[in-house]
Structure formats: C-alpha cells, structure tokens
mmCIF file of C-alpha atoms and ligand atoms in Angstrom:
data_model
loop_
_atom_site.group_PDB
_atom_site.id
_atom_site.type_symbol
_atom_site.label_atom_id
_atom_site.label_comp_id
_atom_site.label_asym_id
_atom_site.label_seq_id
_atom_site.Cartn_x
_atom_site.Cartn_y
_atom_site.Cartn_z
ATOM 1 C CA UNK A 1 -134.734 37.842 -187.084
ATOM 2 C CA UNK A 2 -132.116 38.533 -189.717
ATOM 3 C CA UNK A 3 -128.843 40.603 -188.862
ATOM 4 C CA UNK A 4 -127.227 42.466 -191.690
ATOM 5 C CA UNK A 5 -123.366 43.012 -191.671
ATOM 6 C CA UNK A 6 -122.585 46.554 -193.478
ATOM 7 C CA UNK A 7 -119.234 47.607 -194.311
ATOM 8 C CA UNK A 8 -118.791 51.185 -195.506
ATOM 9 C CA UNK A 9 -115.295 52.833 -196.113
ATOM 10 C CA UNK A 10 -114.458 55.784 -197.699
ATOM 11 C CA UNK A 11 -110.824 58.053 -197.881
ATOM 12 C CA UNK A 12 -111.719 61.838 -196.837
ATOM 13 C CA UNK A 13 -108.301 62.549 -196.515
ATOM 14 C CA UNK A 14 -104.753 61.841 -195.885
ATOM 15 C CA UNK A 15 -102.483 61.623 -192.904
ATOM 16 C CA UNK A 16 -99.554 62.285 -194.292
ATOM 17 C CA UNK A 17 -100.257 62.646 -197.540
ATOM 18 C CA UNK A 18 -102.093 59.167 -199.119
ATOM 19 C CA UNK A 19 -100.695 56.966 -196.289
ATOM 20 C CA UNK A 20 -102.776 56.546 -192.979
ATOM 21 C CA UNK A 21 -105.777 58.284 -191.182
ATOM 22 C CA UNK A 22 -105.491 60.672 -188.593
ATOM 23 C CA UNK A 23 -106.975 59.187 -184.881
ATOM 24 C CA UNK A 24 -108.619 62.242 -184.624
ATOM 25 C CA UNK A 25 -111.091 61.357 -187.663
ATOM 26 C CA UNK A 26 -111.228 57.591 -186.550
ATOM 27 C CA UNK A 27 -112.559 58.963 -183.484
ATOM 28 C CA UNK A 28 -115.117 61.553 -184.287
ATOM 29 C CA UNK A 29 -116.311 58.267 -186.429
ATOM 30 C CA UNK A 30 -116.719 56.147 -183.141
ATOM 31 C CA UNK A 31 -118.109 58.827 -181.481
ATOM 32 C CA UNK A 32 -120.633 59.680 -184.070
ATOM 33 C CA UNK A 33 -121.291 55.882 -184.607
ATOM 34 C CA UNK A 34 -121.756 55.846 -180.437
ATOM 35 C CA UNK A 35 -124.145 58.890 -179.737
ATOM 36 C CA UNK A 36 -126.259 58.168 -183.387
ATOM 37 C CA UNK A 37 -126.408 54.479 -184.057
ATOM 38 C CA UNK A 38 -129.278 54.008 -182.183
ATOM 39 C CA UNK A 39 -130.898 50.980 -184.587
ATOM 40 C CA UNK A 40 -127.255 49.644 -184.594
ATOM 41 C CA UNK A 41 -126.444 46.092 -182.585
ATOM 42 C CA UNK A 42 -122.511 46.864 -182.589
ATOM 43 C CA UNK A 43 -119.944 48.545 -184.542
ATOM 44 C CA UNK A 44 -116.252 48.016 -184.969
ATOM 45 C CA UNK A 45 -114.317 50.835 -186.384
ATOM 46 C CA UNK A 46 -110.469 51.247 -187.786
ATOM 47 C CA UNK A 47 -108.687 52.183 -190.694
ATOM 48 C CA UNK A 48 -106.377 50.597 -193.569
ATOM 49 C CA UNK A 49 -103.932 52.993 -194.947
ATOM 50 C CA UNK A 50 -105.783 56.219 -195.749
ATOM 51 C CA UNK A 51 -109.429 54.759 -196.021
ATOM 52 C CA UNK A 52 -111.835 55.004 -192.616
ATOM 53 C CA UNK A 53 -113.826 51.835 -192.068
ATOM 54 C CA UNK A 54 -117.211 51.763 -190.509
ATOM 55 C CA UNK A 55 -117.764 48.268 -189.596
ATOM 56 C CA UNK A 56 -121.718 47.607 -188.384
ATOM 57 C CA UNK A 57 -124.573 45.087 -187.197
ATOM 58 C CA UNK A 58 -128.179 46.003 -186.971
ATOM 59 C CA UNK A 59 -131.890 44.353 -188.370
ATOM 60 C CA UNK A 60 -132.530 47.075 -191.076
ATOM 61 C CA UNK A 61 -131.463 44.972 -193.776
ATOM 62 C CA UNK A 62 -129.374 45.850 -196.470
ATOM 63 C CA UNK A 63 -129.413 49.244 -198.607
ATOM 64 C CA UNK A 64 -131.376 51.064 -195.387
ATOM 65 C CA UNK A 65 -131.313 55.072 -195.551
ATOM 66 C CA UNK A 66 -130.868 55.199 -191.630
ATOM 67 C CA UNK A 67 -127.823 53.487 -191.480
ATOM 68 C CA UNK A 68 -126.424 54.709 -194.962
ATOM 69 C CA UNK A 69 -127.128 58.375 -193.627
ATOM 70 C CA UNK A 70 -125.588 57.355 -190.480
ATOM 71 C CA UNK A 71 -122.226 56.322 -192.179
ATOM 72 C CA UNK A 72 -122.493 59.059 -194.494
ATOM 73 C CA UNK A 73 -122.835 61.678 -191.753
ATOM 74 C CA UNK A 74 -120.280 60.234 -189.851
ATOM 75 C CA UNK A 75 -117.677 60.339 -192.694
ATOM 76 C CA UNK A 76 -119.045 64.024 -193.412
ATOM 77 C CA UNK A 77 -118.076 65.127 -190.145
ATOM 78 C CA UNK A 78 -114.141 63.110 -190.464
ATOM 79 C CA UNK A 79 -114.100 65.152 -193.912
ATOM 80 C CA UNK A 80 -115.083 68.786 -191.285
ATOM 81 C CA UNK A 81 -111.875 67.586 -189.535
ATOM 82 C CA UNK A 82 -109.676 66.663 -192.305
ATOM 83 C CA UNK A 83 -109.863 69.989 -194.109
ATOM 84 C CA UNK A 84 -109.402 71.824 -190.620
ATOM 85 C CA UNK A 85 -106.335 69.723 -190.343
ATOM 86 C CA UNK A 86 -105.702 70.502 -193.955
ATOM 87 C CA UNK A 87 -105.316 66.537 -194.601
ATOM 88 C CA UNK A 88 -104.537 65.358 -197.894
ATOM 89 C CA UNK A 89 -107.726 65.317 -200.488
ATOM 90 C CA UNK A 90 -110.021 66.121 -197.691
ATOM 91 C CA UNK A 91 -113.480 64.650 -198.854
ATOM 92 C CA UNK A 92 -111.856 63.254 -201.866
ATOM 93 C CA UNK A 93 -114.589 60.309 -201.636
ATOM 94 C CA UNK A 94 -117.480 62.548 -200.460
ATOM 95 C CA UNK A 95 -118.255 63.355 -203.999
ATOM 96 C CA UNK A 96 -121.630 64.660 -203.609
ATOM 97 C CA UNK A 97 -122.823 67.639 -201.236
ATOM 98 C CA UNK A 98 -125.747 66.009 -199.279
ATOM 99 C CA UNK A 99 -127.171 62.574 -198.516
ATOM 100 C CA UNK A 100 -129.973 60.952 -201.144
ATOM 101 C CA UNK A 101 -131.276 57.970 -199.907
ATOM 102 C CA UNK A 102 -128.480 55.602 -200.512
ATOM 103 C CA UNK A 103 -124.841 55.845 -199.609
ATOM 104 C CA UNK A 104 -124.149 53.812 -203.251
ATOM 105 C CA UNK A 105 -122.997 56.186 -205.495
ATOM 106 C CA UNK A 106 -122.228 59.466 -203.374
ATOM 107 C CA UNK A 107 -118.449 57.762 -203.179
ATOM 108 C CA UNK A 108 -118.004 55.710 -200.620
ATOM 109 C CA UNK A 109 -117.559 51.849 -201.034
ATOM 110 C CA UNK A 110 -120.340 49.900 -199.366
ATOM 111 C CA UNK A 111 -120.262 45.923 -198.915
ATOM 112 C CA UNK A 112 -123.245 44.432 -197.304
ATOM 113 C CA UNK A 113 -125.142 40.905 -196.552
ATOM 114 C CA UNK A 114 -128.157 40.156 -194.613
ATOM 115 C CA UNK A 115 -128.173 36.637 -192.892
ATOM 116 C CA UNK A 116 -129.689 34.310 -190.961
ATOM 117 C CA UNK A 117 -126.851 34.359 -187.895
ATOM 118 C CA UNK A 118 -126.112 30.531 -187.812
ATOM 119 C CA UNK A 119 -124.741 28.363 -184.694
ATOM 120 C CA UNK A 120 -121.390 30.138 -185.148
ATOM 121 C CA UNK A 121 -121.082 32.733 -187.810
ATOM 122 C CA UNK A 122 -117.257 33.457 -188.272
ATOM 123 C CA UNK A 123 -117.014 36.259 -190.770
ATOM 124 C CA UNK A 124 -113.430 37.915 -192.200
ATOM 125 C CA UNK A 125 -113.921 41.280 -193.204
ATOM 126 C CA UNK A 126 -111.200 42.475 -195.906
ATOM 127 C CA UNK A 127 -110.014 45.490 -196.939
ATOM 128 C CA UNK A 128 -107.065 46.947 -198.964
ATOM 129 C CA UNK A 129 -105.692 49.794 -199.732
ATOM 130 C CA UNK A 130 -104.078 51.455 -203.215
ATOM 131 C CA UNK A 131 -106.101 49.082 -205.478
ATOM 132 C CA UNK A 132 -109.477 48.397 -206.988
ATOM 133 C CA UNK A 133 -112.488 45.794 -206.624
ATOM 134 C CA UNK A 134 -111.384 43.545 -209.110
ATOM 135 C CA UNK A 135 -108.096 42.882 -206.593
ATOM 136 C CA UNK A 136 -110.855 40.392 -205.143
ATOM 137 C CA UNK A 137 -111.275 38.413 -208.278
ATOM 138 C CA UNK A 138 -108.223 35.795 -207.558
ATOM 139 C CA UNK A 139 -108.716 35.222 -204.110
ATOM 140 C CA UNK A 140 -112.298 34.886 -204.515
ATOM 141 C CA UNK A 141 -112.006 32.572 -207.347
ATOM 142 C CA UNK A 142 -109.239 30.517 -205.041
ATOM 143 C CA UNK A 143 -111.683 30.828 -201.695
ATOM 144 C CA UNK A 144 -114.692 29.648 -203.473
ATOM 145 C CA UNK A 145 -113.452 27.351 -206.924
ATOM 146 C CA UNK A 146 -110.400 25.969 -206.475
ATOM 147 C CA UNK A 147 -109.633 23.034 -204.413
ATOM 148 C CA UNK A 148 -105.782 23.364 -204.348
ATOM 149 C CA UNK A 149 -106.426 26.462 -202.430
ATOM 150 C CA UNK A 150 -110.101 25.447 -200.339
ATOM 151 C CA UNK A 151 -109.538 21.019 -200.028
ATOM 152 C CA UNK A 152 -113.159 21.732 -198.411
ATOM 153 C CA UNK A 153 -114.565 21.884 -202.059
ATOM 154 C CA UNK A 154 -113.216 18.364 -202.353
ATOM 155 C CA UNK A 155 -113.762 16.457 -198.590
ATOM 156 C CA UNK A 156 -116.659 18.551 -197.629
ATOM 157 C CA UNK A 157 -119.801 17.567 -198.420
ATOM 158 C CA UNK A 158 -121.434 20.706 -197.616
ATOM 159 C CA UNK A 159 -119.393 22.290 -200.221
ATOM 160 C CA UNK A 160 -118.666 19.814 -202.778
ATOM 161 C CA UNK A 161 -121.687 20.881 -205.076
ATOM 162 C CA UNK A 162 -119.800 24.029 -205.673
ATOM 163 C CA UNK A 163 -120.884 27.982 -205.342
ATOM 164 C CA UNK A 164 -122.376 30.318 -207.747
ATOM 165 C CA UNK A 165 -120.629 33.882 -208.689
ATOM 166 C CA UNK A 166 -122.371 36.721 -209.479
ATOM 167 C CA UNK A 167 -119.945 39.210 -211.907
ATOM 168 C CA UNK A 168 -120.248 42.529 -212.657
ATOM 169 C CA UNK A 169 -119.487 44.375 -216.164
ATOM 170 C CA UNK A 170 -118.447 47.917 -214.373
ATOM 171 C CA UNK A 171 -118.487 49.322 -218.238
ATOM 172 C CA UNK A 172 -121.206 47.272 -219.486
ATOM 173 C CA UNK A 173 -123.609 47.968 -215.896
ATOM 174 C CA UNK A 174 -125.039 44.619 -216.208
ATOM 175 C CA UNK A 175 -124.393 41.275 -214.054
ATOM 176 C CA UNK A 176 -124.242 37.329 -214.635
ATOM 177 C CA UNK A 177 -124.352 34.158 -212.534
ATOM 178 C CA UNK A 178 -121.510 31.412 -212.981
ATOM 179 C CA UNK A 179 -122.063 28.412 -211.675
ATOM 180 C CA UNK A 180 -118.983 26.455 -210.343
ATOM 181 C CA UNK A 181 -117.575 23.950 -210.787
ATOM 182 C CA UNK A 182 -119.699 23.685 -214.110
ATOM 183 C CA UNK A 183 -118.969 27.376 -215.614
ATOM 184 C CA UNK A 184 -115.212 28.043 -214.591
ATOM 185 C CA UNK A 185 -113.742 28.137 -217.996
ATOM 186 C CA UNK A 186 -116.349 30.759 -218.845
ATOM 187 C CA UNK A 187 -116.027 32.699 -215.869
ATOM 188 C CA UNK A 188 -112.483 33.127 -216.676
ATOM 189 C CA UNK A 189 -112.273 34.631 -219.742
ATOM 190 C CA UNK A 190 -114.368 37.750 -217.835
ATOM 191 C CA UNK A 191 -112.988 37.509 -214.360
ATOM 192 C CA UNK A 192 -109.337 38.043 -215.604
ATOM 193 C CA UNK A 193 -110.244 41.553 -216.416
ATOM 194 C CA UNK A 194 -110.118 42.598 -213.434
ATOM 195 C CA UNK A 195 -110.302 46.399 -214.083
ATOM 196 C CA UNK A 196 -113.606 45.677 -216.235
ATOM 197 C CA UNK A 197 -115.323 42.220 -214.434
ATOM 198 C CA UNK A 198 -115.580 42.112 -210.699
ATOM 199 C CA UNK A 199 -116.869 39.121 -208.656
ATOM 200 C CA UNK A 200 -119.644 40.963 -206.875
ATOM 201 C CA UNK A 201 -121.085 38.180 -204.497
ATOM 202 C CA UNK A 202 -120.768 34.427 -204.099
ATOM 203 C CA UNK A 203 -124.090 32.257 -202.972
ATOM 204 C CA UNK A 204 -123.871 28.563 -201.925
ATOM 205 C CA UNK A 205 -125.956 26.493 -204.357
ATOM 206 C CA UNK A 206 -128.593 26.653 -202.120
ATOM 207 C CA UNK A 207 -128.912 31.061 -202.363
ATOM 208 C CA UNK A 208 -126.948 31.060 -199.314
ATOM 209 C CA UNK A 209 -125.148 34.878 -199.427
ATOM 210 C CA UNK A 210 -121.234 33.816 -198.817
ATOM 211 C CA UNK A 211 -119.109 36.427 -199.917
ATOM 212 C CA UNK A 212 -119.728 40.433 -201.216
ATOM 213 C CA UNK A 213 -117.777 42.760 -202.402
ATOM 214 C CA UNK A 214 -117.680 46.518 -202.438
ATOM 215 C CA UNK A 215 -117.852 46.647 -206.148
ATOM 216 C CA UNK A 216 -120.059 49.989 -207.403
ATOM 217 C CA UNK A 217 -120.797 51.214 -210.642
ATOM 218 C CA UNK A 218 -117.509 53.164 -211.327
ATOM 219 C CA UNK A 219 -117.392 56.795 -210.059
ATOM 220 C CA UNK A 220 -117.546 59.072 -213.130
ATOM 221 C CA UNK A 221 -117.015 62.727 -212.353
ATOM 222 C CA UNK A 222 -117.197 64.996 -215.539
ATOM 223 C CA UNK A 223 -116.764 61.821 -217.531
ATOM 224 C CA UNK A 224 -113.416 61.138 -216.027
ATOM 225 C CA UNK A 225 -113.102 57.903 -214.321
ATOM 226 C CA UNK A 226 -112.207 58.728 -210.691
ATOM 227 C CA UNK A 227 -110.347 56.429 -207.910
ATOM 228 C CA UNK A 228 -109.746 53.226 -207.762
ATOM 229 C CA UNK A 229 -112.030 52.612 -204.681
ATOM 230 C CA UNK A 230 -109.792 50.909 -202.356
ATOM 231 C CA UNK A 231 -112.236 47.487 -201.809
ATOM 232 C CA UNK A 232 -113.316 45.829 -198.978
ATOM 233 C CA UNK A 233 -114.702 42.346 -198.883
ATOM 234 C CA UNK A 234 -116.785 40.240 -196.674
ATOM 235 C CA UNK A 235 -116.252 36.634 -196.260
ATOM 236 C CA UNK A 236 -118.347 34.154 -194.301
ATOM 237 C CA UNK A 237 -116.639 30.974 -193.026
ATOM 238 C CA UNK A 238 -116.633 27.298 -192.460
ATOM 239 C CA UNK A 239 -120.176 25.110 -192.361
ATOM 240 C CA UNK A 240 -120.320 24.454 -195.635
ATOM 241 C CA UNK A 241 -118.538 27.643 -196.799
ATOM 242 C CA UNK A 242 -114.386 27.733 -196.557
ATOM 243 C CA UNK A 243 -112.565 27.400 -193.369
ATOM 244 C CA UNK A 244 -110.839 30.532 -192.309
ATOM 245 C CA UNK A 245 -107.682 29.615 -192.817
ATOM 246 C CA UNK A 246 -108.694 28.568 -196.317
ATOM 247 C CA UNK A 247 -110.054 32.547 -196.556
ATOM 248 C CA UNK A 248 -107.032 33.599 -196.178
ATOM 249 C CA UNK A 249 -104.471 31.161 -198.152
ATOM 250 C CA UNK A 250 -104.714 33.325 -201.450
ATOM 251 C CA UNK A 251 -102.658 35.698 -199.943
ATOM 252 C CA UNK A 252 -99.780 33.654 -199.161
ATOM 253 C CA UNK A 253 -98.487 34.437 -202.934
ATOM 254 C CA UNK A 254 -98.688 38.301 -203.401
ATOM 255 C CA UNK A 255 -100.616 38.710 -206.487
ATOM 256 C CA UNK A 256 -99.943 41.622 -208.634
ATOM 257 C CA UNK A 257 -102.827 43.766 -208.971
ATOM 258 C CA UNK A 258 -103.372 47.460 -210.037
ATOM 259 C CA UNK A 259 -103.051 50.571 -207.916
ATOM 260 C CA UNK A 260 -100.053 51.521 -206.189
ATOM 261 C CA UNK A 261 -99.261 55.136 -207.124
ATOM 262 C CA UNK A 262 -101.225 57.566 -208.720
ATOM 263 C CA UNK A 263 -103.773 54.800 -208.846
ATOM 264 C CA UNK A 264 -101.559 53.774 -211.660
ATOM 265 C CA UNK A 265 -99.191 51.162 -211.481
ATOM 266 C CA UNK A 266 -99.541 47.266 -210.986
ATOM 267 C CA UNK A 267 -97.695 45.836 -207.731
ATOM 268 C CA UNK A 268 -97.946 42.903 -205.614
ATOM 269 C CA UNK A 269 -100.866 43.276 -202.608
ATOM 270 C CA UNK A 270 -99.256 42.292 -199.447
ATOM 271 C CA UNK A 271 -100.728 40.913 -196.518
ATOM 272 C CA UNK A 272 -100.312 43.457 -193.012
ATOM 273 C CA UNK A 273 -101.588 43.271 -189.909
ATOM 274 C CA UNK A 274 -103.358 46.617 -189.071
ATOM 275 C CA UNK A 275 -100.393 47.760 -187.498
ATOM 276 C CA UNK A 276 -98.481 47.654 -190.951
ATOM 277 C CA UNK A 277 -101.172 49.043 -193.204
ATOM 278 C CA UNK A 278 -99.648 52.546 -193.734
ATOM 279 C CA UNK A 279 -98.298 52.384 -197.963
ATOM 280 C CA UNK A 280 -95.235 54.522 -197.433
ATOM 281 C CA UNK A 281 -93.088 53.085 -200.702
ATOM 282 C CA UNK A 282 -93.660 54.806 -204.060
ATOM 283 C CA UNK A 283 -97.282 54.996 -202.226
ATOM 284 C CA UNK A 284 -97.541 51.738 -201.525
ATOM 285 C CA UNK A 285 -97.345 48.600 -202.495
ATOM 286 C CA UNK A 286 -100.976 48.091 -201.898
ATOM 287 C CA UNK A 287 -102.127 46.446 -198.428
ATOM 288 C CA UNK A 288 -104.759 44.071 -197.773
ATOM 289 C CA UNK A 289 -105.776 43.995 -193.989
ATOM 290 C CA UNK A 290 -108.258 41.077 -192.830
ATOM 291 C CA UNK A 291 -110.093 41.482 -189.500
ATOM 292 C CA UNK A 292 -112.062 38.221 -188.350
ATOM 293 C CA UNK A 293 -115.141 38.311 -185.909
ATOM 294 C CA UNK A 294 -117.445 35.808 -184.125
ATOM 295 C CA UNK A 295 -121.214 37.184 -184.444
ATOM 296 C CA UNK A 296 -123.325 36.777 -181.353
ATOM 297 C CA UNK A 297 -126.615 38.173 -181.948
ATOM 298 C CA UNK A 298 -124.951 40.542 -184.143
ATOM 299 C CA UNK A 299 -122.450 41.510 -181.396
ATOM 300 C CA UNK A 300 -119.117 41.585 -183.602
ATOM 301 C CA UNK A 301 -116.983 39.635 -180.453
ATOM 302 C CA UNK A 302 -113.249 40.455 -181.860
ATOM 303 C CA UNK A 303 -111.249 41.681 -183.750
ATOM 304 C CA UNK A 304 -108.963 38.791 -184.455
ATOM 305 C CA UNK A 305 -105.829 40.531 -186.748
ATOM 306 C CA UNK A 306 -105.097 37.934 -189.026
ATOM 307 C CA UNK A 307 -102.125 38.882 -191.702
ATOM 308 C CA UNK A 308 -100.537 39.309 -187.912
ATOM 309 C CA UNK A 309 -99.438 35.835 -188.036
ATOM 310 C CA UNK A 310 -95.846 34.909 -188.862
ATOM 311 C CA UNK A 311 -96.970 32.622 -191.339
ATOM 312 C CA UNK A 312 -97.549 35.519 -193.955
ATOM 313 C CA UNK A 313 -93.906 36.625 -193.644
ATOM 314 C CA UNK A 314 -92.456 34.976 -196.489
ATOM 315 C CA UNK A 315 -95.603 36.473 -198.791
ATOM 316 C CA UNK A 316 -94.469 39.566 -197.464
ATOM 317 C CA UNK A 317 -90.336 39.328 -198.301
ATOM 318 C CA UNK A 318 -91.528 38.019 -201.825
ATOM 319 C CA UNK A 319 -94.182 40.788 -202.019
ATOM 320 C CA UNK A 320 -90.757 42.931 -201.119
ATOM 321 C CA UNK A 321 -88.772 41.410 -204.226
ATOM 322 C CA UNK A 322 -91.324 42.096 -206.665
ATOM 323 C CA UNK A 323 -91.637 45.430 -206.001
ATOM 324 C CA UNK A 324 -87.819 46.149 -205.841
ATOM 325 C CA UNK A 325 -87.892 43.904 -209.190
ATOM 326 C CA UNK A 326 -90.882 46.120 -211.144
ATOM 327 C CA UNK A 327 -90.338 49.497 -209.578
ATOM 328 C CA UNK A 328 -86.956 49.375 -211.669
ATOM 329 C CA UNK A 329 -89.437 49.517 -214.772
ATOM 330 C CA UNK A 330 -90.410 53.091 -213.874
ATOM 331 C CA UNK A 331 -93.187 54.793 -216.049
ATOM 332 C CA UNK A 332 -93.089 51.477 -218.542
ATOM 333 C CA UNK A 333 -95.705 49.061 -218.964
ATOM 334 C CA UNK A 334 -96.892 46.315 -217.427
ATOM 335 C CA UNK A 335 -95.347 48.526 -214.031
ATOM 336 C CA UNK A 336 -97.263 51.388 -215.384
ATOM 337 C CA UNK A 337 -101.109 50.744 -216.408
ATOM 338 C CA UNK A 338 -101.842 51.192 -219.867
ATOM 339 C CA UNK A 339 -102.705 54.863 -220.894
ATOM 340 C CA UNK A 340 -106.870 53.850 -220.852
ATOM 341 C CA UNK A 341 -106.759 52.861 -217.033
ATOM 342 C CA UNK A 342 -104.170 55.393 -215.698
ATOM 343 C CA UNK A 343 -106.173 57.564 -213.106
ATOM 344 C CA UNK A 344 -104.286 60.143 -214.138
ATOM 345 C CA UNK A 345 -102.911 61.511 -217.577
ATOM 346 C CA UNK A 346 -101.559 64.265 -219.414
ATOM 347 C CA UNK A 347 -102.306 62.268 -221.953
ATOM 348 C CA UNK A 348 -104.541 64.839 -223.961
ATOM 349 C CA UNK A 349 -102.086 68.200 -223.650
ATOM 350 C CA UNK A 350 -99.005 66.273 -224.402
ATOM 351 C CA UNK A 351 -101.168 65.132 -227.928
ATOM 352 C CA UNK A 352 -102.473 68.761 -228.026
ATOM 353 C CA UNK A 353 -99.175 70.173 -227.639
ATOM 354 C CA UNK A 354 -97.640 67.978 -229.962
ATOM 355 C CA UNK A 355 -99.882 68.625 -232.638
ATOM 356 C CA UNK A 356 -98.564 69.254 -236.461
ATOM 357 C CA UNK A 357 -94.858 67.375 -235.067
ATOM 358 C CA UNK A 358 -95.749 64.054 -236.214
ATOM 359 C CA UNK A 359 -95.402 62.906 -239.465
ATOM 360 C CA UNK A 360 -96.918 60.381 -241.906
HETATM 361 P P1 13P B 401 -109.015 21.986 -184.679
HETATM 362 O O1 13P B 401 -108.696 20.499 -184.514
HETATM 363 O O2 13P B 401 -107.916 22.880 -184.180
HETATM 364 O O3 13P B 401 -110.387 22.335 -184.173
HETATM 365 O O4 13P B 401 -109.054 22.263 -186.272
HETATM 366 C C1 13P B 401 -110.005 21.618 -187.061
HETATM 367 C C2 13P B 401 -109.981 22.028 -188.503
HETATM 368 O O5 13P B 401 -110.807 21.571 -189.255
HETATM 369 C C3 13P B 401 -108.988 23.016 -189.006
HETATM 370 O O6 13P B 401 -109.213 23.342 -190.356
HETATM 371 P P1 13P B 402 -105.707 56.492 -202.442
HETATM 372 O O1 13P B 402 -106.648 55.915 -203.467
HETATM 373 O O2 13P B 402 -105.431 55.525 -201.339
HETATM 374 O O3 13P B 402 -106.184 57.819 -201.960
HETATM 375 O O4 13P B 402 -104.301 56.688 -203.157
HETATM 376 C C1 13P B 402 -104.286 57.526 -204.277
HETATM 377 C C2 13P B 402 -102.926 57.816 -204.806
HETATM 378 O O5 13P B 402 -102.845 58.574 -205.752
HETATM 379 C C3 13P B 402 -101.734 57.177 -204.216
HETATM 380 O O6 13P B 402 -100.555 57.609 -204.870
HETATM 381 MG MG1 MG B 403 -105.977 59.033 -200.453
HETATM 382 MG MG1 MG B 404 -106.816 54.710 -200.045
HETATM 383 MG MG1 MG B 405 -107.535 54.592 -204.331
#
C-alpha cells in the first residue's frame, strides 16, 4: 500500500528571541509524536532556526484529520511550554484556538505526498528559515527545468520528456499546470513573482508526485497579511527524477530572496547544516537546512545533513559578502521590501500623522 510523507512545521515561539527553538519544546514534540502516533510508521523530528519540524510516515494518505490533529496537538502543547518559558511570540503560528479538521489554514505550514515507495526512494526534505514559499521557485525551476543545473534532463532518458509544474496565484487562489520543457517562457513571467506565484508541486509527465511545497493560501488575520511562513519542501530523487546532488546544486549560488528581518528585507538564503541554522545577524540571513532519508517501508533510515558538506562553503562566504554588501543599504529598497510586502508598517500613522503637511 501507499506511504504518505507529511511535513508539518510551525514557529510557536522563540529561543532567544526569533533565532532557534528551545530542546525543551523539540522534545515534548517527540514525546507527544512517541506516546500518540499510533497510525504513524516513523517520525523524525528537529528544528531550523525558530520553526519546529514534525517530520512523518504513515498509510492515511494525505490531508488525514488523525495525523493533522496529531501535529497540531503536538505543536499546541510546545506553544503550553513556550509561554511558560515566556519564549518569543509563543503560538505566533497557532492562529486559531482549536483543531477543525485540517491543519491547512490554522497556521502551520504543511507539505505532503502520497507514493508508491519505489526500489529505493531517496527523499530530501527542505526547510528554511526567515523567508517565504516562493524562496522555492529558483531552485525548483533549476532541480526540475534546467539542464545546466540537473544534466539528467539531458542524458537521462527517464527524464528527458521533461516535468510538469503546478503554480499557485496566493492573491488570485487559483492554480495552473506548466508543462516543461514546452511552457518555460510562460512559466516565467509568473514564477518570478515569487511573493505572488509559488511552484506548489512538480509531477513527472507520467502524474508521478516529485516535488511539494508548503505553499498555503496566505494567512490573513484582520485583513493584514501575516508571516512569511518559513517553507519547507519535499524533494524525491534519482530514477527518473534528479539525482541528489543535482537537488541540491541550486544552492551553491545564494540567491537573494525575501525575509530576513521583520519579514522584510531581501538577503541571500544560505545553505547550513542543522548545526548552523540559528539566524543571529540582523535576524538572519535566512537559512535553508536539507535533511536526506532512505524510505524503507516508510521507515525514514537517516538523517543524512547535507549543507554539512564542505563543498557549500564558498556559497556560504559569498552568501557572507552579499549581506555585508546590502545590509549597508539599510531601510532602502531593493534591501528593504517595497512598502506593499513589508510584514510590518507604520505605514498608515506616519500618512495619518502627516496629514494637511503635504502640498500640491
Ligand atoms: P557512484 O558511481 O558513486 O554510484 O555515482 C553514480 C552517479 O550517478 C552519481 O551521480
Ligand atoms: P520568523 O518568521 O522566523 O518568526 O522571523 C520573524 C522576524 O520578524 C525576524 O526578524
Ligand atoms: Mg519567530
Ligand atoms: Mg521562523
Ligand atoms: Mg517568518
């Protein structure tokens, strides 16, 4: 039977401030994950910068109310502990009071495929911190479309007919399928908005689910946009889909993407190993962590730490540079989002304030 691979992640608060978990949350998680995961096959969890991730296998298929209760009650009881510690924005993802059916919506991100385990299933599951879903749009689009980054697209012939993208419109709440190689000139007119088009999932050619993203309808909380839901990403690899190492060769250049502090400022995502994912500069820069696994009958046999590896340090000196080099721009633009995507803004008093001084 089919095994489903859930991710869910959420922040419910801050040790020290907005830069790492407390072990006391991660393991009231584990231990709630233990003693009430019954319909669970295994679980894996850890943490990247201030967001707890709850890592699972079971045969319930995706969107299941057991399991979304059972990461939602688990992250409940880490949000009990964080404002007892008095953590930073305890329950700041927990946005609703109780549990409705489906995790999707209540604040946490959720990423989740069901699939037919094959021979080998390696899987890389992604997750960053201080940024937003649409982070995933360039390495997606370089995992899955672009042969100087994946040569499997060209020498492969299990993956030389291509893949087929599903985006989202976050502000539209509707979807579309691009074919690739055939519809990559169209796909990137949308998918280089990344604060407005997110590559949700990526299917082989054949329906085969190969990549999904924790990309939600955007939180809206008394019509204010809220947090930038620090993504996570799963990746399946090699058969027909790209090697590993081909996963993970988009983040050998540090993009810049937006985040950072305040949820407000574009920076370059650097590549950590666990060890390394607690944003400490200006709140940041923003961290992308990427844990691989083996499946075994939906045992998760790993983790294997893979921004570890030595080969990541020069992204991470020129990650290093580009912050030093944009930080100097302070609150001005492109460092600074534009006054429409800034999480936060005084925006409105400052105009209010303001009012009868300017002048035709
Ligand atoms: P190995 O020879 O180490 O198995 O590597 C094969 C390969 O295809 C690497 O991408
Ligand atoms: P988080 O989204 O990781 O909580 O960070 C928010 C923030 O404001 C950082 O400065
Ligand atoms: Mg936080
Ligand atoms: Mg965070
Ligand atoms: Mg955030």
């Amino acid at each position: 039977s089919k095994i489903t691979l859930t991710v869910i992640k959420a922040d419910v608060g801050g040790f020290v401030g907005h830069t790492d978990v407390h072990p006391e949350l991660l393991e009231i998680a584990k231990k709630h994950l233990k003693e009430k995961g019954k319909m669970l096959i295994d679980f894996h969890v850890t943490r990247v910068g201030d967001d707890i991730e709850l890592i699972m296998t079971h045969r319930e298929g995706i969107d299941n109310e057991e399991v979304h209760k059972l990461a939602w009650d688990a992250l409940w009881s880490c949000g009990e502990k964080a404002k007892e510690l008095k953590l930073y924005g305890a329950g700041q993802d927990l946005l609703k009071d109780s549990f409705s059916g489906n995790i999707k919506g209540l604040g946490p991100g959720v990423a989740e495929m069901e699939i037919e385990e094959r021979k080998s299933e390696p899987v890389i599951i992604f997750m960053a911190d201080k940024t937003e879903p649409g982070a995933w749009n360039l390495p997606l689009y370089k995992m899955f479309a672009d042969p100087f980054n994946t040569v499997g697209l060209a020498i492969d012939p299990n993956m030389h007919q291509g893949f087929k993208f599903e985006v989202y419109d976050m502000i539209g709440h509707k979807k579309i399928i691009f074919e690739t190689p055939e519809d990559i000139y169209d796909m990137l007119v949308f998918i280089g908005a990344t604060g407005r088009y997110c590559i949700r999932r990526v299917y082989t050619k054949n329906n085969e689910i190969a990549a999904v993203s924790s990309t939600q309808r955007m939180n809206f909380m008394a019509g204010k946009y809220i947090g930038k839901d620090d993504p996570v990403l799963i990746v399946r690899c090699q058969n027909g889909l790209p090697a590993v190492g081909e996963a993970l060769e988009p983040f050998a250049n540090p993009y810049l993407v937006a985040g950072w502090m305040r949820g407000s400022h574009n920076g370059p995502m650097i590549p950590v190993s666990l060890e390394d994912a607690v944003p400490t500069r200006f709140d940041g820069p923003p961290r992308v962590c990427a844990l691989g696994f083996q499946l075994a009958e939906g045992k998760l046999i790993g983790p294997q730490d893979f921004f570890k590896d030595v080969a990541f340090d020069n992204a991470r000196e020129k990650a290093l540079e580009i912050a030093d080099y944009i930080r100097k721009m302070g609150p001005f633009e492109p460092h600074r989002l534009p006054l429409e995507e800034l999480e936060y803004t005084t925006l409105p008093h400052v105009v209010e304030k303001l009012q009868g001084r300017w002048e035709e």
